Structure formats: C-alpha cells, structure tokens
Amino acid sequence: MIGFIVNPVAGNGKGKEIWDHLEQNLRQQGAVYHVRKTSREGEAENLAVELIEKEGVNKIIAVGGDGTVHEVVNGMYQTGKGCLLGHVAAGSGNDFSRGHGLSNDPIQAIERIMSDKREKVIDLLKINGRLAVNSVGAGFDGEVAKTTNESSYKKWLNRFKLGKVAYIWSVIRVLCTYRPCSVTLTVDGQVIPFERAWLIAIANIPNYGGGMLICPGAVSDDGLAEICVVSNVGRLGLLRAFPQIFTGAHVNHPKIRFFRGRQILVETQRPLFVHADGEIVAQTPICVEILPKSLRICG
C-alpha cells in the first residue's frame, strides 16, 4: 500500500500545485493510495507514523522540500518498520532530490517510484537522537539556516523560483555579524582543535543549501560522513571563497579542511545553532553518528 504526505505550502505553494497535477494523473490510472496533507511545521513526522501504523502503508512518497523529507524519515524511523521512501521535489532547495539524481519532473518522478526499478539503501545521520538525511551543520551555516527560515524574503523569492537566492542573501547578512569561535572536533576518537572556526558541516550527500557542493566527496551509502571545517579566515576571505562552494573548488582552499568518519563530536567555545537538513534542531555540543544502510529509497 502506498501513502502520500503532501506539504501544500512547500516552495511557496509549489507543493499544492504539483500535488493537484499528480492526483489527477493518479486517478486517471486508477491508483489506490492514502494521502495526508500537512497544515503546520512538524506534522509530517506524525502523519508518517499514522500512515504506517494505521493504514499499513509500506511506501511513503513525500511531496515537498527537504524539510518534508526530514520529518517523514524521522516518523518512518520511529515505527521501526522497513518502509520505502519516495520523493517528489517541491521545495526551494531540493538537495535530497538533487543529491540522489531524482527526476525534477513530477510525473516522471512518480513513474520511477512506482516502477521500483531504481531502489537503493542509504545511510542516515543521527544527531542527539534525531535523524538527518542530507546534512548537519553547526555555527555559521546553522545561523544562516535559522535566518533563512525566519525571513520574509524566502517566501517572496520562492514565488519567482529563486529559493537559492534567499540562502545566498542570508549568508551575506550573517557574515556581517557572525563571530567565529574555538571548536574541538572529535572524529572516531581523533581530537582536532580549531581556532576561529566558522562552520562545521557534516554531510551524507554533496549538495547543501540549494545546490552548493559543501562536501563534494560525500557518498550516501559508504558508511561514512564527510566533514568540512572552515577556520582561521577573515570575513573578506570567507566572502571570496564562498562562490567556490557552488563548484566544489573550495576543496583546495588552505583554510578549509575535510575529514571522514562514523562518529563525530562537536564541542564549541559557546553554544552554536545546529541544523539538520536545514531545520534548526539543537545547539552545540552535539554528537553525530552514521547509521549505515538505514533507509530504502526509490526513484
């Protein structure tokens, strides 16, 4: 049995528009399915539990953005049942879709999901008891995620399909006021101290913030997270390096270091905001653990 969880307001109404189109197509095909629509932040998690526990679905298709996928996966994981995840991208960033090569065309995405021909098992990131499917970020990028989510311009820019610009504008805003601090990173037991660290990104896919390649070497099913740390660079230097993130060229920057590991502890001089898949979930200190081969996805 198939279940849909639809976020109508994803992408400033793009979710509703895509679902209306999909639903018409599904009815024409005589498809049998259950559907739940979210009405508030955080609801998709509970709806995923409901579809699995009460309706007996074994495949959930999330229609929305990365935040919707994040919530659905956390709900699926709560049940402890091997439910399959499909995704139709309808958000502003759509990093999950991009990172796994899913189709941008809703009808084609559904056809792929229904065919079950493109299925794989990926790792998850566990942070303080919560799950992330794409990435976890602390420091500067956590502040950027918070600023973007609370901004009025994100919705306005989404109307014109310029969701990426909202993230870039938040980067510029936060850059003017953010204060880097000392960070101690422990990766699989190895302790690495940093002075004046700006951000720590822990990723399961390369894509981040709507298409940036923050961790270009991240692989979703290798049992390891890739970690990017930016430290000891001034504001102007960080601003100059920023465009390189879109192509992955920042891997050669002398102030940016990369690590790979299964268990990552982040301790900081002061509490820093932490996001999981773009949603603020905690403050440092945090422990991030890789859960290998923990989610079946299709499409």
PDB file of N, CA and C in Angstrom, residues 206 211-217 226 228 230 237-238 240-258:
ATOM      1  N   PRO A 206      26.709  15.431  -1.355  1.00  0.00           N
ATOM      2  CA  PRO A 206      27.486  16.645  -1.632  1.00  0.00           C
ATOM      3  C   PRO A 206      26.676  17.931  -1.533  1.00  0.00           C
ATOM      4  N   GLY A 211      21.986  23.407  -3.503  1.00  0.00           N
ATOM      5  CA  GLY A 211      22.843  23.051  -4.631  1.00  0.00           C
ATOM      6  C   GLY A 211      24.323  23.295  -4.437  1.00  0.00           C
ATOM      7  N   MET A 212      24.713  23.924  -3.327  1.00  0.00           N
ATOM      8  CA  MET A 212      26.140  24.107  -3.071  1.00  0.00           C
ATOM      9  C   MET A 212      26.791  22.750  -2.808  1.00  0.00           C
ATOM     10  N   LEU A 213      28.031  22.601  -3.257  1.00  0.00           N
ATOM     11  CA  LEU A 213      28.741  21.330  -3.077  1.00  0.00           C
ATOM     12  C   LEU A 213      29.677  21.442  -1.879  1.00  0.00           C
ATOM     13  N   ILE A 214      29.084  21.562  -0.691  1.00  0.00           N
ATOM     14  CA  ILE A 214      29.869  21.804   0.515  1.00  0.00           C
ATOM     15  C   ILE A 214      30.802  20.643   0.832  1.00  0.00           C
ATOM     16  N   CYS A 215      30.355  19.423   0.626  1.00  0.00           N
ATOM     17  CA  CYS A 215      31.170  18.227   0.868  1.00  0.00           C
ATOM     18  C   CYS A 215      31.168  17.388  -0.413  1.00  0.00           C
ATOM     19  N   PRO A 216      31.982  17.757  -1.388  1.00  0.00           N
ATOM     20  CA  PRO A 216      31.921  17.124  -2.720  1.00  0.00           C
ATOM     21  C   PRO A 216      32.185  15.625  -2.709  1.00  0.00           C
ATOM     22  N   GLY A 217      32.907  15.148  -1.698  1.00  0.00           N
ATOM     23  CA  GLY A 217      33.231  13.723  -1.664  1.00  0.00           C
ATOM     24  C   GLY A 217      32.251  12.871  -0.886  1.00  0.00           C
ATOM     25  N   GLU A 226      31.115  12.887   5.433  1.00  0.00           N
ATOM     26  CA  GLU A 226      32.217  13.798   5.130  1.00  0.00           C
ATOM     27  C   GLU A 226      32.014  15.063   5.950  1.00  0.00           C
ATOM     28  N   CYS A 228      33.330  19.034   6.718  1.00  0.00           N
ATOM     29  CA  CYS A 228      34.020  20.220   6.211  1.00  0.00           C
ATOM     30  C   CYS A 228      34.114  21.240   7.346  1.00  0.00           C
ATOM     31  N   VAL A 230      35.644  25.111   8.254  1.00  0.00           N
ATOM     32  CA  VAL A 230      36.231  26.372   7.781  1.00  0.00           C
ATOM     33  C   VAL A 230      36.699  27.156   9.003  1.00  0.00           C
ATOM     34  N   GLY A 237      37.970  37.096   3.323  1.00  0.00           N
ATOM     35  CA  GLY A 237      38.465  35.842   2.751  1.00  0.00           C
ATOM     36  C   GLY A 237      37.360  34.817   2.591  1.00  0.00           C
ATOM     37  N   LEU A 238      36.449  34.788   3.575  1.00  0.00           N
ATOM     38  CA  LEU A 238      35.322  33.855   3.502  1.00  0.00           C
ATOM     39  C   LEU A 238      34.384  34.239   2.357  1.00  0.00           C
ATOM     40  N   ARG A 240      35.204  35.816  -0.357  1.00  0.00           N
ATOM     41  CA  ARG A 240      35.860  35.486  -1.620  1.00  0.00           C
ATOM     42  C   ARG A 240      35.780  33.997  -1.927  1.00  0.00           C
ATOM     43  N   ALA A 241      35.856  33.180  -0.883  1.00  0.00           N
ATOM     44  CA  ALA A 241      35.840  31.722  -1.067  1.00  0.00           C
ATOM     45  C   ALA A 241      34.433  31.191  -1.323  1.00  0.00           C
ATOM     46  N   PHE A 242      33.424  31.950  -0.925  1.00  0.00           N
ATOM     47  CA  PHE A 242      32.046  31.479  -0.991  1.00  0.00           C
ATOM     48  C   PHE A 242      31.618  30.973  -2.374  1.00  0.00           C
ATOM     49  N   PRO A 243      31.911  31.708  -3.467  1.00  0.00           N
ATOM     50  CA  PRO A 243      31.481  31.219  -4.796  1.00  0.00           C
ATOM     51  C   PRO A 243      32.071  29.859  -5.167  1.00  0.00           C
ATOM     52  N   GLN A 244      33.221  29.498  -4.575  1.00  0.00           N
ATOM     53  CA  GLN A 244      33.855  28.222  -4.902  1.00  0.00           C
ATOM     54  C   GLN A 244      33.014  27.027  -4.441  1.00  0.00           C
ATOM     55  N   ILE A 245      32.171  27.269  -3.437  1.00  0.00           N
ATOM     56  CA  ILE A 245      31.357  26.178  -2.882  1.00  0.00           C
ATOM     57  C   ILE A 245      30.357  25.652  -3.909  1.00  0.00           C
ATOM     58  N   PHE A 246      29.973  26.486  -4.861  1.00  0.00           N
ATOM     59  CA  PHE A 246      28.992  26.062  -5.859  1.00  0.00           C
ATOM     60  C   PHE A 246      29.565  25.033  -6.835  1.00  0.00           C
ATOM     61  N   THR A 247      30.881  24.992  -6.959  1.00  0.00           N
ATOM     62  CA  THR A 247      31.518  24.045  -7.883  1.00  0.00           C
ATOM     63  C   THR A 247      32.358  22.992  -7.165  1.00  0.00           C
ATOM     64  N   GLY A 248      32.550  23.172  -5.860  1.00  0.00           N
ATOM     65  CA  GLY A 248      33.405  22.254  -5.112  1.00  0.00           C
ATOM     66  C   GLY A 248      34.872  22.631  -5.154  1.00  0.00           C
ATOM     67  N   ALA A 249      35.196  23.772  -5.760  1.00  0.00           N
ATOM     68  CA  ALA A 249      36.596  24.202  -5.876  1.00  0.00           C
ATOM     69  C   ALA A 249      37.214  24.572  -4.539  1.00  0.00           C
ATOM     70  N   HIS A 250      36.373  24.756  -3.504  1.00  0.00           N
ATOM     71  CA  HIS A 250      36.891  25.125  -2.183  1.00  0.00           C
ATOM     72  C   HIS A 250      37.706  24.002  -1.530  1.00  0.00           C
ATOM     73  N   VAL A 251      37.690  22.806  -2.121  1.00  0.00           N
ATOM     74  CA  VAL A 251      38.475  21.699  -1.539  1.00  0.00           C
ATOM     75  C   VAL A 251      39.969  22.022  -1.526  1.00  0.00           C
ATOM     76  N   ASN A 252      40.394  22.952  -2.362  1.00  0.00           N
ATOM     77  CA  ASN A 252      41.810  23.324  -2.431  1.00  0.00           C
ATOM     78  C   ASN A 252      42.139  24.560  -1.598  1.00  0.00           C
ATOM     79  N   HIS A 253      41.166  25.099  -0.891  1.00  0.00           N
ATOM     80  CA  HIS A 253      41.395  26.305  -0.091  1.00  0.00           C
ATOM     81  C   HIS A 253      42.223  25.950   1.155  1.00  0.00           C
ATOM     82  N   PRO A 254      43.256  26.716   1.467  1.00  0.00           N
ATOM     83  CA  PRO A 254      44.144  26.384   2.588  1.00  0.00           C
ATOM     84  C   PRO A 254      43.490  26.470   3.966  1.00  0.00           C
ATOM     85  N   LYS A 255      42.373  27.174   4.085  1.00  0.00           N
ATOM     86  CA  LYS A 255      41.711  27.337   5.375  1.00  0.00           C
ATOM     87  C   LYS A 255      40.498  26.420   5.537  1.00  0.00           C
ATOM     88  N   ILE A 256      40.317  25.524   4.591  1.00  0.00           N
ATOM     89  CA  ILE A 256      39.181  24.599   4.654  1.00  0.00           C
ATOM     90  C   ILE A 256      39.721  23.171   4.694  1.00  0.00           C
ATOM     91  N   ARG A 257      39.317  22.427   5.724  1.00  0.00           N
ATOM     92  CA  ARG A 257      39.814  21.055   5.885  1.00  0.00           C
ATOM     93  C   ARG A 257      38.650  20.059   5.846  1.00  0.00           C
ATOM     94  N   PHE A 258      38.962  18.856   5.392  1.00  0.00           N
ATOM     95  CA  PHE A 258      37.953  17.813   5.256  1.00  0.00           C
ATOM     96  C   PHE A 258      38.373  16.559   6.021  1.00  0.00           C
TER      97      PHE A 258
END
